[in-house]
């Protein structure tokens, strides 16, 4: 099916289902938009790279990530996780949740039989990096440490749950749960399934709590669109997730002080993919922006792990504004967008 026909199919969906699909597509597009400038932690260098396109840094023409190199339009390791779980959701029989299907799809996507991810090259790169050796970026897909630990702990299905590593601080768990958050909006099992899926990739308490609340925020935007206010989630989490409540209050304080997004990310929240910083940077971008493009562009310019923030931003804005507000030219620049659209339509019938 062509891009135009897939887009027309999405536009014909009821409002709630359209927001679910739009959240996934928004995440894919925003992640791809940031990918060429992923993991650039020297912000002065980043500003130099984009000096001629500062207002439009998305889909930068050449790779500047010092870790890995992909053609412009490809997705990062973060959306690779989301897409893997989305494939599992599309395969659920009668739309019934299956954790084993998710685990099997992760193994299929990232295990030794999948040649698109070179684990040996990645591990060699990281070993040399730990010794201070400067290297050229790897050519090809990057595989996240949380996924590597999952594969080790899963042990072909005979390992003990939860499979996530207690030292993984990144947002990988939320990336995995995004398709489930969209699937089970309003369900009694929402929090239970969210916790299990997130803990498949991390059991670090801060990553788990922020991943669950990030999923709750996605659900809020799916239910209410532009009328939903991120701050509303504080009422739901004050007792159950006090650490995330505090994280959101910190973002509110930064906004009230008028701190620019790039400075907030680099000097207050932190620019890596770790929680709570990545979570805070993403909601700061959405709370201080009026469109999908504005939120994504400002976080690309902030540097660091802009892909993890962009994925969450795109998921929020996709659900908030709907498919009509995700730029068509951005969607067309995202490689494999037709496949992602088709799988999302299958996942949320």
mmCIF file with all atom_site columns, C-alpha atoms in Angstrom, residues 30-40 46 49 57-66 68-74 76 300 306-307:
data_model
loop_
_atom_site.group_PDB
_atom_site.id
_atom_site.type_symbol
_atom_site.label_atom_id
_atom_site.label_alt_id
_atom_site.label_comp_id
_atom_site.label_asym_id
_atom_site.label_entity_id
_atom_site.label_seq_id
_atom_site.pdbx_PDB_ins_code
_atom_site.Cartn_x
_atom_site.Cartn_y
_atom_site.Cartn_z
_atom_site.occupancy
_atom_site.B_iso_or_equiv
_atom_site.pdbx_formal_charge
_atom_site.auth_seq_id
_atom_site.auth_comp_id
_atom_site.auth_asym_id
_atom_site.auth_atom_id
_atom_site.pdbx_PDB_model_num
ATOM 1  C CA . UNK A 1 30  ? 10.896 12.506 15.537 1.00 0.00 ? 30  UNK A CA 1
ATOM 2  C CA . UNK A 1 31  ? 13.514 9.860  16.302 1.00 0.00 ? 31  UNK A CA 1
ATOM 3  C CA . UNK A 1 32  ? 14.590 9.703  12.645 1.00 0.00 ? 32  UNK A CA 1
ATOM 4  C CA . UNK A 1 33  ? 14.691 13.514 12.455 1.00 0.00 ? 33  UNK A CA 1
ATOM 5  C CA . UNK A 1 34  ? 17.249 13.612 15.270 1.00 0.00 ? 34  UNK A CA 1
ATOM 6  C CA . UNK A 1 35  ? 19.267 10.523 14.309 1.00 0.00 ? 35  UNK A CA 1
ATOM 7  C CA . UNK A 1 36  ? 22.119 12.112 12.235 1.00 0.00 ? 36  UNK A CA 1
ATOM 8  C CA . UNK A 1 37  ? 22.987 14.316 15.233 1.00 0.00 ? 37  UNK A CA 1
ATOM 9  C CA . UNK A 1 38  ? 22.553 11.614 17.879 1.00 0.00 ? 38  UNK A CA 1
ATOM 10 C CA . UNK A 1 39  ? 24.875 11.460 20.890 1.00 0.00 ? 39  UNK A CA 1
ATOM 11 C CA . UNK A 1 40  ? 26.815 14.624 20.069 1.00 0.00 ? 40  UNK A CA 1
ATOM 12 C CA . UNK A 1 46  ? 26.830 20.595 17.423 1.00 0.00 ? 46  UNK A CA 1
ATOM 13 C CA . UNK A 1 49  ? 27.462 21.560 12.475 1.00 0.00 ? 49  UNK A CA 1
ATOM 14 C CA . UNK A 1 57  ? 18.218 20.864 11.974 1.00 0.00 ? 57  UNK A CA 1
ATOM 15 C CA . UNK A 1 58  ? 16.000 17.840 11.345 1.00 0.00 ? 58  UNK A CA 1
ATOM 16 C CA . UNK A 1 59  ? 17.175 15.083 8.984  1.00 0.00 ? 59  UNK A CA 1
ATOM 17 C CA . UNK A 1 60  ? 20.669 16.571 8.841  1.00 0.00 ? 60  UNK A CA 1
ATOM 18 C CA . UNK A 1 61  ? 22.315 15.706 5.530  1.00 0.00 ? 61  UNK A CA 1
ATOM 19 C CA . UNK A 1 62  ? 25.288 13.791 6.979  1.00 0.00 ? 62  UNK A CA 1
ATOM 20 C CA . UNK A 1 63  ? 26.019 11.678 10.023 1.00 0.00 ? 63  UNK A CA 1
ATOM 21 C CA . UNK A 1 64  ? 27.630 13.510 12.913 1.00 0.00 ? 64  UNK A CA 1
ATOM 22 C CA . UNK A 1 65  ? 27.075 10.888 15.602 1.00 0.00 ? 65  UNK A CA 1
ATOM 23 C CA . UNK A 1 66  ? 30.485 9.883  16.962 1.00 0.00 ? 66  UNK A CA 1
ATOM 24 C CA . UNK A 1 68  ? 27.504 4.992  14.784 1.00 0.00 ? 68  UNK A CA 1
ATOM 25 C CA . UNK A 1 69  ? 26.688 6.035  11.243 1.00 0.00 ? 69  UNK A CA 1
ATOM 26 C CA . UNK A 1 70  ? 23.475 5.451  9.298  1.00 0.00 ? 70  UNK A CA 1
ATOM 27 C CA . UNK A 1 71  ? 21.950 7.057  6.212  1.00 0.00 ? 71  UNK A CA 1
ATOM 28 C CA . UNK A 1 72  ? 19.726 10.048 6.950  1.00 0.00 ? 72  UNK A CA 1
ATOM 29 C CA . UNK A 1 73  ? 16.171 8.845  7.480  1.00 0.00 ? 73  UNK A CA 1
ATOM 30 C CA . UNK A 1 74  ? 17.076 5.740  9.458  1.00 0.00 ? 74  UNK A CA 1
ATOM 31 C CA . UNK A 1 76  ? 18.021 5.069  16.107 1.00 0.00 ? 76  UNK A CA 1
ATOM 32 C CA . UNK A 1 300 ? 17.724 18.234 18.447 1.00 0.00 ? 300 UNK A CA 1
ATOM 33 C CA . UNK A 1 306 ? 18.338 13.817 21.468 1.00 0.00 ? 306 UNK A CA 1
ATOM 34 C CA . UNK A 1 307 ? 16.902 10.626 19.954 1.00 0.00 ? 307 UNK A CA 1
#
